[in-house]
Structure formats: structure tokens, C-alpha cells
Tab-separated table of C-alpha atoms in Angstrom:
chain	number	residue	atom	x	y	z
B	902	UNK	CA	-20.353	-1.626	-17.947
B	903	UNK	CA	-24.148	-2.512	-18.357
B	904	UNK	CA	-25.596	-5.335	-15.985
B	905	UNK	CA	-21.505	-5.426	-15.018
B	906	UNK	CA	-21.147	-8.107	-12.134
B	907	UNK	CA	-17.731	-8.974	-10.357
B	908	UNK	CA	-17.210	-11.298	-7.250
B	909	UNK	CA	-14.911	-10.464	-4.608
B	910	UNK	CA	-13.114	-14.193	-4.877
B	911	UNK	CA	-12.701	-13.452	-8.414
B	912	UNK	CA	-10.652	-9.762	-7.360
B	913	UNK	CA	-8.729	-11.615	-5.394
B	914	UNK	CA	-7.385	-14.393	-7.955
B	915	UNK	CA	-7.065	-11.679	-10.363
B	916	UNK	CA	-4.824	-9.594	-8.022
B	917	UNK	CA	-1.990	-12.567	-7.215
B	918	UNK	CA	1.485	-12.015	-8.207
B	919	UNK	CA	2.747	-11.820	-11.784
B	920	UNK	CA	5.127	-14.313	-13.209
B	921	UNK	CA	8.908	-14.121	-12.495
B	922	UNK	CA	7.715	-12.663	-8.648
B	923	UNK	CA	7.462	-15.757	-7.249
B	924	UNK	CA	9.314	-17.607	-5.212
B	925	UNK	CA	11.483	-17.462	-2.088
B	926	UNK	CA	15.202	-19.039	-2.832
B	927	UNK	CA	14.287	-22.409	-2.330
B	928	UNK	CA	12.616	-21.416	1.102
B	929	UNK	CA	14.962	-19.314	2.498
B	930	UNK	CA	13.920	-15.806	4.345
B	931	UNK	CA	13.463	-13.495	1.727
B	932	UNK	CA	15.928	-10.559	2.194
B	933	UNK	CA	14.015	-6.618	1.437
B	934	UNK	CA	15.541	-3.833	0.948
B	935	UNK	CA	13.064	-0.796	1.536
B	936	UNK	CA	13.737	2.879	0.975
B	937	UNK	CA	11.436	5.984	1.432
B	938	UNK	CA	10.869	8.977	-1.627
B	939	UNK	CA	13.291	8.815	-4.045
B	940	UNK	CA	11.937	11.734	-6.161
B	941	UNK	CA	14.331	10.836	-9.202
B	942	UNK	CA	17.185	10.725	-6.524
B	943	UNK	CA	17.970	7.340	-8.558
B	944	UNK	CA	21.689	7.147	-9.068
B	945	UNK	CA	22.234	8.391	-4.965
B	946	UNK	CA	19.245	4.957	-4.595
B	947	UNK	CA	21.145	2.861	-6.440
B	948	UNK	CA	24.154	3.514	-5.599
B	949	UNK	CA	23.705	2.943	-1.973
B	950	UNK	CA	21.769	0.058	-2.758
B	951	UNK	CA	24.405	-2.008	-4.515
B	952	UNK	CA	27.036	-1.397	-1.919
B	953	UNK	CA	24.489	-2.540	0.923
B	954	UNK	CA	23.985	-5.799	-1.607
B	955	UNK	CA	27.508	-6.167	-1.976
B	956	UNK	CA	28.178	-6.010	1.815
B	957	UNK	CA	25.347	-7.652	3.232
B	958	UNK	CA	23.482	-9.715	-0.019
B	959	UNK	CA	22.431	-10.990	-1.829
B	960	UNK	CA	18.809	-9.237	-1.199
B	961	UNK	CA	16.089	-10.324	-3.195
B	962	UNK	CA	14.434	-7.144	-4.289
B	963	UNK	CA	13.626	-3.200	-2.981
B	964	UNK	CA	10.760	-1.913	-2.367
B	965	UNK	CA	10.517	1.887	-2.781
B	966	UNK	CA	7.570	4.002	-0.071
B	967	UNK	CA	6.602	6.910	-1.615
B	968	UNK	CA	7.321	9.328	-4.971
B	969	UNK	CA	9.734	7.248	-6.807
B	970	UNK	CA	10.261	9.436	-10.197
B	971	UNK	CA	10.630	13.445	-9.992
B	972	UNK	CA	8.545	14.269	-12.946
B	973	UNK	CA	5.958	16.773	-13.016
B	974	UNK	CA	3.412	15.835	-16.462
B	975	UNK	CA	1.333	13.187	-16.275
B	976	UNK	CA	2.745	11.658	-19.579
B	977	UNK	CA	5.487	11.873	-22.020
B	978	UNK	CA	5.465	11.562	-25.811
B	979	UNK	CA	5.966	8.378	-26.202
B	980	UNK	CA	3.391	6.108	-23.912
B	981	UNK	CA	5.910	3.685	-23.028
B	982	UNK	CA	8.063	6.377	-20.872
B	983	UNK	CA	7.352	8.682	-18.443
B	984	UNK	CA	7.743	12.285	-19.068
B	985	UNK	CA	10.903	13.794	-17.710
B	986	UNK	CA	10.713	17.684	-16.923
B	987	UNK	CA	12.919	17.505	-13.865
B	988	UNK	CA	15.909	19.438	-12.380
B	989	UNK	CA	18.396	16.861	-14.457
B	990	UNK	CA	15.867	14.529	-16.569
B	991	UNK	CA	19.013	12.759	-17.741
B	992	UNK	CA	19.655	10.993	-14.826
B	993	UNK	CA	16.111	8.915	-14.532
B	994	UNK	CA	16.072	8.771	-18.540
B	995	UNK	CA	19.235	6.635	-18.544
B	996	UNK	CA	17.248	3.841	-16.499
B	997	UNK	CA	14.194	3.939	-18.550
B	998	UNK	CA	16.671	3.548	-21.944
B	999	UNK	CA	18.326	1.065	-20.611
B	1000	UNK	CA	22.109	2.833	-20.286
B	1001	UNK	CA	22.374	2.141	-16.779
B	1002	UNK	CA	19.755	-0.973	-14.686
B	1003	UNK	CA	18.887	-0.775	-11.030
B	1004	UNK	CA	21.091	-3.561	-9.143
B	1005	UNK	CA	17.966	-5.620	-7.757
B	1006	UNK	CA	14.526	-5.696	-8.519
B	1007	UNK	CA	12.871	-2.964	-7.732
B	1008	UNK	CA	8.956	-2.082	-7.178
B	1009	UNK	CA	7.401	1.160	-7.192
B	1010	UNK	CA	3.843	2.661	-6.654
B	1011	UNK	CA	4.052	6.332	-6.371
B	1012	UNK	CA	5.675	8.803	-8.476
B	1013	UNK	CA	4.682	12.156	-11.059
B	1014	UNK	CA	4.518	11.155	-15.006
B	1015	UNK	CA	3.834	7.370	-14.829
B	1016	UNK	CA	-0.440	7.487	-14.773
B	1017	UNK	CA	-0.833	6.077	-18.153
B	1018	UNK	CA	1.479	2.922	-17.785
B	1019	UNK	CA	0.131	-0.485	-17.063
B	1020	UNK	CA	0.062	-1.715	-13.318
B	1021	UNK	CA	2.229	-4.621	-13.092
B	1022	UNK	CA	4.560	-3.287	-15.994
B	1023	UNK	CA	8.618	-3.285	-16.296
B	1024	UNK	CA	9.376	0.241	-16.963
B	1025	UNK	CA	13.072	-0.168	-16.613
B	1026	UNK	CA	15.647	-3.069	-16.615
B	1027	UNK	CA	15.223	-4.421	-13.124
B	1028	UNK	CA	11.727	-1.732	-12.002
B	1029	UNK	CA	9.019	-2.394	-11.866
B	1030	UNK	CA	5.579	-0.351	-11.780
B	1031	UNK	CA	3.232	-2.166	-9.016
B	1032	UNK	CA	0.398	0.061	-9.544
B	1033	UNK	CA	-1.722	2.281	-7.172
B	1034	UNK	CA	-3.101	-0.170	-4.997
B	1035	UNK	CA	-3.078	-4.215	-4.746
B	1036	UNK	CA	-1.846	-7.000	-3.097
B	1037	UNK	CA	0.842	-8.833	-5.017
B	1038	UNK	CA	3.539	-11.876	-4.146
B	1039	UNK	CA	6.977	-10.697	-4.483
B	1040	UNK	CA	10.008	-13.087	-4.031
B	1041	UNK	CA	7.541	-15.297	-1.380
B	1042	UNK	CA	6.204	-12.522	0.295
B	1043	UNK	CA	2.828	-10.984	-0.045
B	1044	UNK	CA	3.121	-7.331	-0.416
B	1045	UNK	CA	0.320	-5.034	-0.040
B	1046	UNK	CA	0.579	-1.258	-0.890
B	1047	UNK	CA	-1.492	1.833	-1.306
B	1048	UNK	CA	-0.478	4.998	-2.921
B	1049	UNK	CA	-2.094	8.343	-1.716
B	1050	UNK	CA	-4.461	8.871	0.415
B	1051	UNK	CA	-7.551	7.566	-0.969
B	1052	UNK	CA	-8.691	3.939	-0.043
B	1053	UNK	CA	-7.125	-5.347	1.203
B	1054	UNK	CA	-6.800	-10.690	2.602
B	1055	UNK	CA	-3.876	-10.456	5.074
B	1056	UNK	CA	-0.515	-9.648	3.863
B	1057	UNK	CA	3.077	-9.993	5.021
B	1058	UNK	CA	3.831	-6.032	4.138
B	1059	UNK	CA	1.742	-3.570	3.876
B	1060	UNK	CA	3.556	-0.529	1.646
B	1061	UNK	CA	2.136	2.932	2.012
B	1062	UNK	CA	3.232	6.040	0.260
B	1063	UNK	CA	1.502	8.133	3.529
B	1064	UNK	CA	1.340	7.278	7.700
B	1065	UNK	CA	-1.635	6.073	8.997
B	1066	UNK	CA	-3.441	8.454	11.302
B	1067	UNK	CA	-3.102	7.866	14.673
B	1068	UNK	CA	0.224	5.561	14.555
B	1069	UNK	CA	1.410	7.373	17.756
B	1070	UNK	CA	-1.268	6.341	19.958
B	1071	UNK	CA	-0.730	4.276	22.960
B	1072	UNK	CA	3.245	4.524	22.712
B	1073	UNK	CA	3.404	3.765	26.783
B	1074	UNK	CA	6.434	5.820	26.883
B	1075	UNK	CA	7.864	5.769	23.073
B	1076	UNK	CA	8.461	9.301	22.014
B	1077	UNK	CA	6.637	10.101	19.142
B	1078	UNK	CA	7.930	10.687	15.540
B	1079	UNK	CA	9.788	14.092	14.920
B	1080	UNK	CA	8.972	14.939	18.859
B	1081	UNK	CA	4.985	14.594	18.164
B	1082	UNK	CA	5.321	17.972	16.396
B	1083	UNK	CA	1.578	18.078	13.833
B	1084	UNK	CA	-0.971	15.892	12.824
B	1085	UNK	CA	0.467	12.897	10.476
B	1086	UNK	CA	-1.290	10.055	8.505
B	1087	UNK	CA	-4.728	9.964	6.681
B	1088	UNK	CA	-7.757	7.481	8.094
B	1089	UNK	CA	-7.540	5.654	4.687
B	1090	UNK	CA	-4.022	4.232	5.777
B	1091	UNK	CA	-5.553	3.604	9.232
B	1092	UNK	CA	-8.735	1.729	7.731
B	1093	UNK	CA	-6.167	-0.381	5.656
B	1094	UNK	CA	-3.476	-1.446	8.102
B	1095	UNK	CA	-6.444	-1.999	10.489
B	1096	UNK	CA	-8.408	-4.476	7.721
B	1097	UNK	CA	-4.961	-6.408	6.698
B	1098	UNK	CA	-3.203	-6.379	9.788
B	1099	UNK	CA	0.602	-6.721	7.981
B	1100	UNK	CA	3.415	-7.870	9.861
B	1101	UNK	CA	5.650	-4.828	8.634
B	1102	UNK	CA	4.519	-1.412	7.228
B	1103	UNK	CA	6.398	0.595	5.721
B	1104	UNK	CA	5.349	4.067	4.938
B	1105	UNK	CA	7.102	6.837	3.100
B	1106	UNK	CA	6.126	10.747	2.769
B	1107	UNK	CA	6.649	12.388	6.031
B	1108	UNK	CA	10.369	12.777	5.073
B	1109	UNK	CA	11.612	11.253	8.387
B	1110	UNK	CA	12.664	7.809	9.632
B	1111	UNK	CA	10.767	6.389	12.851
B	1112	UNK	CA	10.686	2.918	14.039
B	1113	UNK	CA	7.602	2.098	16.333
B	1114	UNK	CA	7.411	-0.326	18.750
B	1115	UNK	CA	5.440	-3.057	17.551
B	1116	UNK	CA	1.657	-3.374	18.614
B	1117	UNK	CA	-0.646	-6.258	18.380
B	1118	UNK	CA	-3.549	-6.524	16.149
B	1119	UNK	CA	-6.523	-6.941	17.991
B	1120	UNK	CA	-10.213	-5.408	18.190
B	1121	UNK	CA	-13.413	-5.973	19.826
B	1122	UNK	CA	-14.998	-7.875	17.166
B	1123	UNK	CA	-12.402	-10.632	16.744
B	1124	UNK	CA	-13.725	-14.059	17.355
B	1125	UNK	CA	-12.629	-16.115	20.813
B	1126	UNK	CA	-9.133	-18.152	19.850
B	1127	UNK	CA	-8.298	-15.381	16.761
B	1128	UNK	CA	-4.740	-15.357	15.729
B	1129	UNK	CA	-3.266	-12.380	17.718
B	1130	UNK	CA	0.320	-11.065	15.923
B	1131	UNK	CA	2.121	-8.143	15.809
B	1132	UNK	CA	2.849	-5.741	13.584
B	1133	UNK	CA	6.028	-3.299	13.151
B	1134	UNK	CA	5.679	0.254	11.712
B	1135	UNK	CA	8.568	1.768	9.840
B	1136	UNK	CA	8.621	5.495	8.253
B	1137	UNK	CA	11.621	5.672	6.151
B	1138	UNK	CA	13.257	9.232	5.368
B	1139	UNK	CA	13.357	10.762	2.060
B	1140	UNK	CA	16.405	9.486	-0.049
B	1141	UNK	CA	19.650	11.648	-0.160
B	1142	UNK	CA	18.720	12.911	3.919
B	1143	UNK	CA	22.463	13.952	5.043
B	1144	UNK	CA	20.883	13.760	8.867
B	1145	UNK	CA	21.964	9.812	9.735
B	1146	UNK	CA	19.624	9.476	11.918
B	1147	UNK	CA	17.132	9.952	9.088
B	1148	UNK	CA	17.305	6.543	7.624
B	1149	UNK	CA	16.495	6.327	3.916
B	1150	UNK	CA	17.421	2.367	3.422
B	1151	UNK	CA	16.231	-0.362	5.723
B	1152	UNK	CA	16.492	-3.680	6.030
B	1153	UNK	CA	15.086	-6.398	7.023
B	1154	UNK	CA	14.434	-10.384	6.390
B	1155	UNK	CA	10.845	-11.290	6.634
B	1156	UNK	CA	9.655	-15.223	6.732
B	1157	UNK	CA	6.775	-15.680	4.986
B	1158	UNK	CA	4.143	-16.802	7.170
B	1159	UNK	CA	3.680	-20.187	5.846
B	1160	UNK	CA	7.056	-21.465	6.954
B	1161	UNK	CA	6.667	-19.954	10.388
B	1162	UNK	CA	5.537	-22.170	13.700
B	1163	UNK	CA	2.289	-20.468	15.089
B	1164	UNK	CA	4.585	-19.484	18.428
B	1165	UNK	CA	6.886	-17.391	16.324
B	1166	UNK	CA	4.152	-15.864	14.782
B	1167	UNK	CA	2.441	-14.422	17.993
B	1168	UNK	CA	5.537	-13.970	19.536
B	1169	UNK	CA	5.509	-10.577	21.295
B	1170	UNK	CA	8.369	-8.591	22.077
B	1171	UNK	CA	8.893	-7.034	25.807
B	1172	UNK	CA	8.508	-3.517	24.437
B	1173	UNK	CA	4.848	-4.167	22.589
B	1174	UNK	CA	2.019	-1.957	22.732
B	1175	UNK	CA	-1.594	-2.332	22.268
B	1176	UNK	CA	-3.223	-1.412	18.776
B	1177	UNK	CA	-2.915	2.626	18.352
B	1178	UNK	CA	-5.709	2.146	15.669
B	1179	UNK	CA	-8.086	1.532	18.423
B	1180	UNK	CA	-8.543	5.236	19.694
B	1181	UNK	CA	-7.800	6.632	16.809
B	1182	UNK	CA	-10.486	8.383	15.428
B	1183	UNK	CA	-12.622	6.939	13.201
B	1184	UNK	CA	-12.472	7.972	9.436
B	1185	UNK	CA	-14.441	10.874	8.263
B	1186	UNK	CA	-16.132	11.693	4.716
B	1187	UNK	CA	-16.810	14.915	3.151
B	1188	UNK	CA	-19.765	14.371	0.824
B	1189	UNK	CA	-19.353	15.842	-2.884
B	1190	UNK	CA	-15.896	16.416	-2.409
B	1191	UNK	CA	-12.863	14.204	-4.394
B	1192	UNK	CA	-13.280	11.093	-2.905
B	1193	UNK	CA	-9.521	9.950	-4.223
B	1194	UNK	CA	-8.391	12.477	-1.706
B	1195	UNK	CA	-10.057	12.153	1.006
B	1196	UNK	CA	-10.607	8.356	1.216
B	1197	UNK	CA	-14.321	8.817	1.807
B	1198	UNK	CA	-17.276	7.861	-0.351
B	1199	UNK	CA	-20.880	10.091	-1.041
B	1200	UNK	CA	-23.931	9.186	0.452
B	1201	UNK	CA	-25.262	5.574	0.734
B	1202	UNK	CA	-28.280	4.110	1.196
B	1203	UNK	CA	-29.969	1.947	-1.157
B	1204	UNK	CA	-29.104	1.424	-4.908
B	1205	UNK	CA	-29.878	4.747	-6.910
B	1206	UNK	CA	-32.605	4.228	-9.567
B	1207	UNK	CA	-31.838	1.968	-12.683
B	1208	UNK	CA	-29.838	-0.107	-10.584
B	1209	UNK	CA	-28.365	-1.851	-13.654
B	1210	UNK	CA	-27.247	1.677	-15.214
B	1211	UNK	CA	-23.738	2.194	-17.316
B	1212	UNK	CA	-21.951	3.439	-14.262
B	1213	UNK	CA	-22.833	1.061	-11.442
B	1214	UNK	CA	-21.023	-2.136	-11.050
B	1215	UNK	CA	-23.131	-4.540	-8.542
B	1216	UNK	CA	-20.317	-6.413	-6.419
B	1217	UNK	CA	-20.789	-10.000	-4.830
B	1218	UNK	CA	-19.649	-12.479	-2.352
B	1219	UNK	CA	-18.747	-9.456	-0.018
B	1220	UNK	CA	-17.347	-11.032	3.572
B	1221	UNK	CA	-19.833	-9.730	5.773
B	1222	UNK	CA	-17.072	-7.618	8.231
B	1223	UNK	CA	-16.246	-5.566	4.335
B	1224	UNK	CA	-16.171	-2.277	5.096
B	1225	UNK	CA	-17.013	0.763	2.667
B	1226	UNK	CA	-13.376	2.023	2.499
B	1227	UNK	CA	-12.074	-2.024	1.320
B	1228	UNK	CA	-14.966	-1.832	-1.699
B	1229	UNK	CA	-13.531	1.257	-2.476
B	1230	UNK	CA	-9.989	0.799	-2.495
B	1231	UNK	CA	-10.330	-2.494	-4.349
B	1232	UNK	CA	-12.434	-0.258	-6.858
B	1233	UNK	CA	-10.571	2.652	-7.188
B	1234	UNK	CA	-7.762	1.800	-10.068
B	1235	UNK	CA	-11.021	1.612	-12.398
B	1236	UNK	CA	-11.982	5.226	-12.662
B	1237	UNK	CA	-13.586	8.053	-10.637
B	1238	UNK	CA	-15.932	6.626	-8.084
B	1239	UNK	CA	-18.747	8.460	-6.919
B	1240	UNK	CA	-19.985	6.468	-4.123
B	1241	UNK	CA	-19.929	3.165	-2.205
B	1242	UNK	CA	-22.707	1.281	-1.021
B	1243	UNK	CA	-22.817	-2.294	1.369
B	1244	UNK	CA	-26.245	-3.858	1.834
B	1245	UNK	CA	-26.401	-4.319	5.828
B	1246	UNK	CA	-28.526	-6.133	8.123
B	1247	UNK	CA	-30.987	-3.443	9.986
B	1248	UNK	CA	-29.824	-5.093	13.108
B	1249	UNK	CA	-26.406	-7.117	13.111
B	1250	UNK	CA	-25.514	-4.295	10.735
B	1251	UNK	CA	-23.097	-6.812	9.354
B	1252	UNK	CA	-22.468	-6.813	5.206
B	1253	UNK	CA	-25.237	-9.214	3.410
B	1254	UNK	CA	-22.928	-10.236	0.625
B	1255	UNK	CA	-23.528	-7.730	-1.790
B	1256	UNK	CA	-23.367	-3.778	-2.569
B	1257	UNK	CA	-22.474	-1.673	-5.430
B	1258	UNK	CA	-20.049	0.894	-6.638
B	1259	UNK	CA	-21.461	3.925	-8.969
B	1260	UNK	CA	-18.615	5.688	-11.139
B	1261	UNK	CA	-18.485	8.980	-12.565
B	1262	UNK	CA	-18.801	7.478	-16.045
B	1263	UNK	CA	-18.978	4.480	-17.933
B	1264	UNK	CA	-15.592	3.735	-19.582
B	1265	UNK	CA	-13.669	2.532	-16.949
B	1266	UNK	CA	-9.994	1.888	-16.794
């Protein structure tokens, strides 16, 4: 990594979709299916799933928030397979050898046993492995997602294996997911949803299906005239929930934003909130601790000593409203980071185009 250099413009061509994902029927809505944690619940998944395709199809492709596989290693024997130690390992196995092939195209980002495979990579007939983190164009629609709860351009969807803290803020009269009962969500989520500003997100993990109003994305430092849309929250139940309220599969047909007029785009809805990201509290950071977990970053300040060492990358052509959390989350497939730093003005305190990220060591992924 010595005297490494990367460009943000550069991430973001590098991130764009892979070939085959492209393309929205000859310009018709794109049709998503989207469930919450499967946790190997596969054949239950895809069962339901081709019935709801049969019924109401053709959908383009399924999007899965949260654990996808049940396994519980971090690799099998052979590199090309995750490692099955399960409560019934046959039942995922047969996907991955091909006896039986999910009934759309499916994309996953979370789940036990699949660390060492490619991002981007066909695991399965018909599934895909996204990745941790990225922003990719599926079908016509750009997709962003983030999984766990360490720390994106605008997307369409944002798909998040965790809530973002503080969802259930400003609900004017909404009751609140599962009665308001505990904290939910992680500031990472928050810092993301608030930086891409999707038109859906979908969110997984809590194990329970809630539907918030929609809010509009706004915030002090928006410039006058700023494109002002909304943005609907989904939490989808875990897979298999017998409660039918719990929702496990949703729907929904999403036009990407280049074939919509800009009044359909800031159209509000009569039931639409303000942002709840706006009083929710800001993100905190717990020096020295894993910064994978807690979303944060160590220190700051200027560039350590030997600036041009085998662990720090010097990053470019930063947008000056980048925040530490983005650089990190764009970062953080690479290897262990250690810290984060942004070069600010002293007294705009806005990014001046350049910062760094220090790993832990100097192979990277």
C-alpha cells in the first residue's frame, strides 16, 4: 500500500453494477420483492416467493435484509461454498450444488460462513453475494446496502441488515414499532440513510415488520431550491414468522428516478412527517474500541508521522460535506481500519478535498 492514492470519482465508477444487473424491462417499473432474515429458512423463502411470482409477476429480482444463510464458521472446505454446520445443512447445500435454484434473482449481504467469497459473486443458481457494503444497479434500480453496524451518491434503495437509530422520531401520532418497547437502530444506519437520502429502506434484524410513514429529507445545510423527496422506511420480519401481521415478504414497484417527472418525485403524501434523523442523536465513538462495531473511528487530527507509511491510504477529491463515517464505510471492505481523518477548514469546517484512512496492517483485502 506504499504512497497508495485513490480518488473518490474513481470509488464510485468502480462500485457501478456488474454485468447481467442492468436494465429495467425495456423501461418498465421494476417489480422487488424484499424479505427480512432468512437464516437458512430457504426452501419456506422460496417457496413463498414463487407463488407470490406466480400470482402477482413476473418480479424482477429479491432482495434479502438481514442474515441470509444459517451457518455458524466463517468458511467451509472448499472456498467456493460456505460452510454448513446448521440445524439441517442439507437444505441450503442443495442451492449452493445446484439441486434445487431460487425462482428469481436474488441478492444477499448478510449471513454466517460466506466472509471469504468475492463481493459481487454468484454463489448459487439465481443468488447472488452483493457484499458488505456498496452501491450497485440492479434491474434499473440503484441499490445501496450496508451490513452490520459499522459504517454512500444517492440511491433508489437503501438495504440495511440493522434500523437506523432514531427512526421513530417525530411520528406526529404513528405508534412506534413493537409499541416503542427498547432502544432500536445503530447511528451508522442513521449517518447513512441521512448522507443518501433513498427513496425506500428496507431494514432487516429487529425480527418485526413496521411500515413508517414516510418523512422528507431535509436538513439545515441544504442549499435554497434543493430537491426535497421523501423517503419510506420498511422493517421486514424474520422469515417463517407465523404472526401475519409480521410481514416477512414485501412488495413493491419502484420507478427509477430517471423516468420520473420532478412533481412525482417530491410528491408528499397527506400522512408525511418531518426527518426523524434530525433529533436524533448524533453518532458517538468509543476510541480504541472495534471500530466495525461501533461505526466510529479513533482519534483524528492531522496525518500521523510518515504520512506515506504501508498502512495509510491518502484519499482525494473528497466532496467537501464528506463526513468521517462515508470515508469509512466506503473503506471498510479493505481490512481493519484504525482511524479516519478529513482535512477541514479551521473555520467553514467544511472537507478540503482530501484526508486519509490508516489500517491495522498493510495487506489489505
Amino acid at each position: 500500500m506504499r504512497g497508495m492514492r485513490l480518488g473518490m470519482r474513481g470509488m464510485r465508477l468502480g462500485m457501478r453494477g456488474m454485468r447481467g444487473m442492468r436494465g429495467s424491462r425495456g423501461g418498465k417499473m421494476p417489480k422487488v420483492l424484499v424479505c427480512g432474515d432468512a437464516q437458512g429458512n430457504l426452501d419456506e423463502l422460496f417457496n413463498r416467493v414463487a407463488t407470490v411470482n406466480a400470482k402477482n409477476g413476473p418480479f424482477d429480482m429479491l432482495l434479502c435484509a438481514g442474515e441470509f444463510f444459517s451457518s455458524a464458521d466463517v468458511g467451509g472446505e472448499d472456498d467456493d461454498q460456505p460452510n454448513y454446520v446448521d440445524q439441517d445443512p442439507l437444505k441450503e447445500k442443495e442451492y449452493v450444488t445446484g439441486a434445487k435454484k431460487a425462482p428469481l434473482p436474488t441478492y444477499f449481504i448478510c449471513g454466517k460462513g460466506i466472509a471469504h467469497l468475492r463481493w459481487v459473486e454468484e454463489v448459487a443458481k439465481n443468488i447472488f453475494f452483493l457484499g458488505n457494503h456498496g452501491i450497485r444497479e440492479l434491474h434499473g434500480l440503484r441499490v445501496g446496502y450496508l451490513c452490520g453496524s459499522y459504517s454512500m451518491q444517492a440511491s433508489e434503495s437503501l438495504e440495511t441488515m440493522q434500523w437506523p437509530l432514531g427512526v421513530n422520531n417525530n411520528l406526529q401520532g404513528q405508534a412506534a414499532p413493537d409499541g416503542g418497547k427498547g432502544k432500536m437502530g445503530t447511528s451508522v444506519v442513521t449517518s447513512v440513510a441521512k448522507t443518501l437520502r433513498p427513496r425506500y429502506h428496507f431494514a432487516g434484524s429487529e425480527g418485526i415488520f413496521y411500515e413508517r410513514a414516510p418523512y422528507v429529507n431535509s436538513s439545515p445545510s441544504d442549499r435554497e431550491g434543493a430537491v426535497k423527496h421523501i423517503t419510506r422506511f420498511l422493517g421486514i420480519a424474520r422469515v417463517g414468522n407465523p404472526d401475519k401481521k409480521q410481514r416477512w415478504l414485501y412488495a413493491a414497484n419502484i420507478t427509477p428516478v430517471t423516468e420520473m417527472t420532478m412533481e412525482a418525485l417530491t410528491t408528499r403524501p397527506a400522512n408525511t412527517t418531518a426527518s426523524p434523523y434530525e433529533s436524533a442523536p448524533a453518532p458517538t465513538f468509543q476510541a480504541g474500541g472495534d471500530l466495525r462495531t461501533t461505526g466510529g473511528r479513533e482519534g483524528g487530527g492531522a496525518a500521523p508521522q510518515g504520512a506515506y507509511s504501508e498502512t495509510i491510504c491518502h484519499v482525494a477529491n473528497l466532496p467537501y460535506k464528506v463526513n468521517e463515517d462515508t470515508l469509512m464505510f466506503a473503506f471498510a471492505g479493505f481490512g481493519d481500519i484504525l482511524r479516519v481523518h478529513i482535512a477541514r477548514d479551521r473555520e467553514t469546517k467544511r472537507a478540503r478535498g482530501f484526508g486519509f484512512v490508516e489500517f491495522k496492517d498493510k495487506e489489505v483485502n
